[in-house]
Amino acid sequence: SQNPVVIKYLADITKVKNEMRKPYIKVEIANRLYPNQKQKLHISYKNSNRVEIHYRKLTGPEYDLMDHNYNIIHDSLRIVISKRNPDYSISVDLPQHNDFQIHSLDVLQPELPNGHYSVSYNSDTLSVESEYVLRVGRYFLVKEDEIFSYKHNY
């Protein structure tokens, strides 16, 4: 029979090893831009080779249905939007370091015309898509009872 301490030790090592090999990806974007302005995207990653970022322009009714207090696209609307082909996409090859640490880099996102966009990303190792809403236009930030809203000036 094996020593229970050795068995637990081996299980802990396996858990740590699996955690180290787990892929990680995060893309951070500004939530508003001026028209045709290039803006950096900040990408943090581990154990991933490529990330794809997709921009889908929202229609007026789609924009009206989102939760503006939290800048969230609800799941039912997200499903409808994600089935459309992206209006703009970029694909980024991520430098490989093979050291199981999180690395980061900045890339330029495409110049976008006025509008509201659903921004999603996925990687070659993660099938989960995350979504943001990007507003392109001239905006004035107005504070009303701790809720931020954007006035559009197109």
PDB file of C-alpha atoms in Angstrom:
ATOM      1  CA  SER A   1       0.000   0.000   0.000  1.00  0.00           C
ATOM      2  CA  GLN A   2       1.140   3.545  -0.768  1.00  0.00           C
ATOM      3  CA  ASN A   3       1.754   6.198   1.841  1.00  0.00           C
ATOM      4  CA  PRO A   4      -1.262   8.622   2.012  1.00  0.00           C
ATOM      5  CA  VAL A   5       1.078  11.611   2.337  1.00  0.00           C
ATOM      6  CA  VAL A   6       2.821  10.649  -0.929  1.00  0.00           C
ATOM      7  CA  ILE A   7      -0.522  10.193  -2.691  1.00  0.00           C
ATOM      8  CA  LYS A   8      -1.708  13.663  -1.567  1.00  0.00           C
ATOM      9  CA  TYR A   9       1.652  15.186  -2.560  1.00  0.00           C
ATOM     10  CA  LEU A  10       1.404  13.692  -6.070  1.00  0.00           C
ATOM     11  CA  ALA A  11      -2.199  14.896  -6.409  1.00  0.00           C
ATOM     12  CA  ASP A  12      -1.149  18.429  -5.374  1.00  0.00           C
ATOM     13  CA  ILE A  13       1.715  18.426  -7.884  1.00  0.00           C
ATOM     14  CA  THR A  14      -0.643  17.322 -10.663  1.00  0.00           C
ATOM     15  CA  LYS A  15      -3.108  20.083  -9.719  1.00  0.00           C
ATOM     16  CA  VAL A  16      -0.375  22.754  -9.793  1.00  0.00           C
ATOM     17  CA  LYS A  17       0.969  21.450 -13.110  1.00  0.00           C
ATOM     18  CA  ASN A  18      -2.505  21.553 -14.684  1.00  0.00           C
ATOM     19  CA  GLU A  19      -3.077  25.076 -13.377  1.00  0.00           C
ATOM     20  CA  MET A  20       0.246  26.242 -14.861  1.00  0.00           C
ATOM     21  CA  ARG A  21      -0.682  24.814 -18.275  1.00  0.00           C
ATOM     22  CA  LYS A  22      -4.169  26.343 -18.289  1.00  0.00           C
ATOM     23  CA  PRO A  23      -4.570  28.975 -21.017  1.00  0.00           C
ATOM     24  CA  TYR A  24      -5.438  32.566 -20.123  1.00  0.00           C
ATOM     25  CA  ILE A  25      -6.466  35.461 -22.322  1.00  0.00           C
ATOM     26  CA  LYS A  26      -7.798  38.938 -21.549  1.00  0.00           C
ATOM     27  CA  VAL A  27      -8.303  41.862 -23.914  1.00  0.00           C
ATOM     28  CA  GLU A  28      -8.797  45.349 -22.506  1.00  0.00           C
ATOM     29  CA  ILE A  29     -10.187  48.159 -24.631  1.00  0.00           C
ATOM     30  CA  ALA A  30     -11.273  51.739 -24.139  1.00  0.00           C
ATOM     31  CA  ASN A  31     -15.044  52.015 -24.087  1.00  0.00           C
ATOM     32  CA  ARG A  32     -15.160  55.058 -26.375  1.00  0.00           C
ATOM     33  CA  LEU A  33     -13.164  56.517 -29.255  1.00  0.00           C
ATOM     34  CA  TYR A  34     -13.263  59.445 -31.597  1.00  0.00           C
ATOM     35  CA  PRO A  35     -14.112  58.526 -35.200  1.00  0.00           C
ATOM     36  CA  ASN A  36     -11.205  57.116 -37.225  1.00  0.00           C
ATOM     37  CA  GLN A  37      -8.915  57.257 -34.187  1.00  0.00           C
ATOM     38  CA  LYS A  38      -6.457  54.425 -33.636  1.00  0.00           C
ATOM     39  CA  GLN A  39      -6.536  53.092 -30.107  1.00  0.00           C
ATOM     40  CA  LYS A  40      -4.413  50.484 -28.365  1.00  0.00           C
ATOM     41  CA  LEU A  41      -5.803  47.176 -27.177  1.00  0.00           C
ATOM     42  CA  HIS A  42      -4.038  45.627 -24.207  1.00  0.00           C
ATOM     43  CA  ILE A  43      -3.794  41.829 -24.444  1.00  0.00           C
ATOM     44  CA  SER A  44      -2.718  39.657 -21.501  1.00  0.00           C
ATOM     45  CA  TYR A  45      -2.174  35.979 -22.249  1.00  0.00           C
ATOM     46  CA  LYS A  46      -0.655  32.691 -21.176  1.00  0.00           C
ATOM     47  CA  ASN A  47      -0.395  29.449 -23.170  1.00  0.00           C
ATOM     48  CA  SER A  48      -2.188  30.898 -26.204  1.00  0.00           C
ATOM     49  CA  ASN A  49      -0.819  31.427 -29.714  1.00  0.00           C
ATOM     50  CA  ARG A  50      -3.376  33.714 -31.319  1.00  0.00           C
ATOM     51  CA  VAL A  51      -6.291  35.961 -30.409  1.00  0.00           C
ATOM     52  CA  GLU A  52      -9.030  37.141 -32.764  1.00  0.00           C
ATOM     53  CA  ILE A  53     -10.951  40.332 -32.029  1.00  0.00           C
ATOM     54  CA  HIS A  54     -14.257  40.980 -33.807  1.00  0.00           C
ATOM     55  CA  TYR A  55     -16.234  44.217 -34.119  1.00  0.00           C
ATOM     56  CA  ARG A  56     -19.939  44.040 -34.994  1.00  0.00           C
ATOM     57  CA  LYS A  57     -21.816  47.305 -35.467  1.00  0.00           C
ATOM     58  CA  LEU A  58     -24.957  47.509 -33.345  1.00  0.00           C
ATOM     59  CA  THR A  59     -28.226  48.668 -34.853  1.00  0.00           C
ATOM     60  CA  GLY A  60     -30.233  51.357 -33.056  1.00  0.00           C
ATOM     61  CA  PRO A  61     -32.718  48.826 -31.582  1.00  0.00           C
ATOM     62  CA  GLU A  62     -29.863  46.524 -30.461  1.00  0.00           C
ATOM     63  CA  TYR A  63     -28.164  49.418 -28.719  1.00  0.00           C
ATOM     64  CA  ASP A  64     -31.439  50.426 -27.046  1.00  0.00           C
ATOM     65  CA  LEU A  65     -31.880  46.875 -25.641  1.00  0.00           C
ATOM     66  CA  MET A  66     -28.543  46.746 -23.818  1.00  0.00           C
ATOM     67  CA  ASP A  67     -28.092  47.603 -20.137  1.00  0.00           C
ATOM     68  CA  HIS A  68     -26.573  51.102 -20.301  1.00  0.00           C
ATOM     69  CA  ASN A  69     -25.950  51.347 -16.558  1.00  0.00           C
ATOM     70  CA  TYR A  70     -23.392  48.548 -16.760  1.00  0.00           C
ATOM     71  CA  ASN A  71     -22.475  48.660 -20.471  1.00  0.00           C
ATOM     72  CA  ILE A  72     -23.673  45.050 -20.825  1.00  0.00           C
ATOM     73  CA  ILE A  73     -25.164  43.169 -23.731  1.00  0.00           C
ATOM     74  CA  HIS A  74     -27.674  40.642 -22.367  1.00  0.00           C
ATOM     75  CA  ASP A  75     -27.228  36.976 -23.314  1.00  0.00           C
ATOM     76  CA  SER A  76     -30.237  36.771 -25.654  1.00  0.00           C
ATOM     77  CA  LEU A  77     -29.057  39.818 -27.614  1.00  0.00           C
ATOM     78  CA  ARG A  78     -25.445  38.589 -27.560  1.00  0.00           C
ATOM     79  CA  ILE A  79     -26.523  35.357 -29.287  1.00  0.00           C
ATOM     80  CA  VAL A  80     -28.256  37.294 -32.074  1.00  0.00           C
ATOM     81  CA  ILE A  81     -25.295  39.655 -32.573  1.00  0.00           C
ATOM     82  CA  SER A  82     -22.648  36.910 -32.472  1.00  0.00           C
ATOM     83  CA  LYS A  83     -24.327  35.048 -35.370  1.00  0.00           C
ATOM     84  CA  ARG A  84     -23.650  37.982 -37.704  1.00  0.00           C
ATOM     85  CA  ASN A  85     -20.393  38.260 -39.581  1.00  0.00           C
ATOM     86  CA  PRO A  86     -18.072  40.837 -37.996  1.00  0.00           C
ATOM     87  CA  ASP A  87     -17.857  44.241 -39.660  1.00  0.00           C
ATOM     88  CA  TYR A  88     -14.168  44.423 -38.710  1.00  0.00           C
ATOM     89  CA  SER A  89     -11.749  41.820 -37.340  1.00  0.00           C
ATOM     90  CA  ILE A  90      -8.115  41.610 -36.389  1.00  0.00           C
ATOM     91  CA  SER A  91      -6.029  38.558 -35.646  1.00  0.00           C
ATOM     92  CA  VAL A  92      -2.935  38.811 -33.470  1.00  0.00           C
ATOM     93  CA  ASP A  93      -0.165  36.213 -33.288  1.00  0.00           C
ATOM     94  CA  LEU A  94       1.051  36.180 -29.702  1.00  0.00           C
ATOM     95  CA  PRO A  95       4.800  35.876 -28.986  1.00  0.00           C
ATOM     96  CA  GLN A  96       5.612  32.584 -27.298  1.00  0.00           C
ATOM     97  CA  HIS A  97       7.675  32.420 -24.122  1.00  0.00           C
ATOM     98  CA  ASN A  98       6.972  28.862 -22.892  1.00  0.00           C
ATOM     99  CA  ASP A  99       7.438  29.860 -19.259  1.00  0.00           C
ATOM    100  CA  PHE A 100       3.834  29.459 -17.981  1.00  0.00           C
ATOM    101  CA  GLN A 101       3.646  33.134 -16.992  1.00  0.00           C
ATOM    102  CA  ILE A 102       1.149  35.787 -18.058  1.00  0.00           C
ATOM    103  CA  HIS A 103       2.598  38.136 -20.664  1.00  0.00           C
ATOM    104  CA  SER A 104       1.071  41.187 -22.306  1.00  0.00           C
ATOM    105  CA  LEU A 105       1.337  43.337 -25.390  1.00  0.00           C
ATOM    106  CA  ASP A 106      -0.429  46.312 -26.951  1.00  0.00           C
ATOM    107  CA  VAL A 107      -1.762  46.354 -30.510  1.00  0.00           C
ATOM    108  CA  LEU A 108      -3.683  48.948 -32.497  1.00  0.00           C
ATOM    109  CA  GLN A 109      -7.323  48.291 -33.180  1.00  0.00           C
ATOM    110  CA  PRO A 110      -8.789  49.255 -36.565  1.00  0.00           C
ATOM    111  CA  GLU A 111     -10.028  52.769 -37.274  1.00  0.00           C
ATOM    112  CA  LEU A 112     -13.794  52.598 -36.937  1.00  0.00           C
ATOM    113  CA  PRO A 113     -16.475  54.987 -38.206  1.00  0.00           C
ATOM    114  CA  ASN A 114     -19.138  56.458 -35.896  1.00  0.00           C
ATOM    115  CA  GLY A 115     -21.409  53.961 -34.193  1.00  0.00           C
ATOM    116  CA  HIS A 116     -21.746  51.453 -31.390  1.00  0.00           C
ATOM    117  CA  TYR A 117     -19.938  48.137 -31.686  1.00  0.00           C
ATOM    118  CA  SER A 118     -20.072  44.824 -29.929  1.00  0.00           C
ATOM    119  CA  VAL A 119     -16.453  43.757 -29.436  1.00  0.00           C
ATOM    120  CA  SER A 120     -15.756  40.078 -28.827  1.00  0.00           C
ATOM    121  CA  TYR A 121     -12.570  38.077 -28.670  1.00  0.00           C
ATOM    122  CA  ASN A 122     -11.496  34.476 -28.566  1.00  0.00           C
ATOM    123  CA  SER A 123      -8.215  32.620 -28.786  1.00  0.00           C
ATOM    124  CA  ASP A 124      -6.920  29.403 -30.291  1.00  0.00           C
ATOM    125  CA  THR A 125      -6.961  27.760 -26.843  1.00  0.00           C
ATOM    126  CA  LEU A 126     -10.124  29.220 -25.304  1.00  0.00           C
ATOM    127  CA  SER A 127     -13.548  28.902 -26.857  1.00  0.00           C
ATOM    128  CA  VAL A 128     -15.160  31.404 -24.486  1.00  0.00           C
ATOM    129  CA  GLU A 129     -16.094  34.724 -26.050  1.00  0.00           C
ATOM    130  CA  SER A 130     -16.192  37.904 -24.001  1.00  0.00           C
ATOM    131  CA  GLU A 131     -18.017  41.007 -25.154  1.00  0.00           C
ATOM    132  CA  TYR A 132     -17.630  44.722 -24.683  1.00  0.00           C
ATOM    133  CA  VAL A 133     -19.449  47.672 -26.163  1.00  0.00           C
ATOM    134  CA  LEU A 134     -17.327  50.284 -27.895  1.00  0.00           C
ATOM    135  CA  ARG A 135     -18.752  53.705 -28.691  1.00  0.00           C
ATOM    136  CA  VAL A 136     -17.208  55.634 -31.550  1.00  0.00           C
ATOM    137  CA  GLY A 137     -18.180  59.300 -31.825  1.00  0.00           C
ATOM    138  CA  ARG A 138     -17.814  62.546 -29.939  1.00  0.00           C
ATOM    139  CA  TYR A 139     -19.042  62.088 -26.370  1.00  0.00           C
ATOM    140  CA  PHE A 140     -19.543  64.209 -23.346  1.00  0.00           C
ATOM    141  CA  LEU A 141     -19.507  62.449 -19.989  1.00  0.00           C
ATOM    142  CA  VAL A 142     -22.386  63.504 -17.751  1.00  0.00           C
ATOM    143  CA  LYS A 143     -22.721  62.349 -14.135  1.00  0.00           C
ATOM    144  CA  GLU A 144     -26.320  61.885 -12.993  1.00  0.00           C
ATOM    145  CA  ASP A 145     -26.913  60.294  -9.557  1.00  0.00           C
ATOM    146  CA  GLU A 146     -23.777  58.140  -9.796  1.00  0.00           C
ATOM    147  CA  ILE A 147     -24.941  56.683 -13.145  1.00  0.00           C
ATOM    148  CA  PHE A 148     -22.776  57.627 -16.089  1.00  0.00           C
ATOM    149  CA  SER A 149     -24.416  58.189 -19.444  1.00  0.00           C
ATOM    150  CA  TYR A 150     -23.007  59.374 -22.730  1.00  0.00           C
ATOM    151  CA  LYS A 151     -24.516  62.128 -24.817  1.00  0.00           C
ATOM    152  CA  HIS A 152     -23.979  61.516 -28.505  1.00  0.00           C
ATOM    153  CA  ASN A 153     -22.821  64.273 -30.836  1.00  0.00           C
ATOM    154  CA  TYR A 154     -22.667  62.716 -34.309  1.00  0.00           C
TER     155      TYR A 154
END
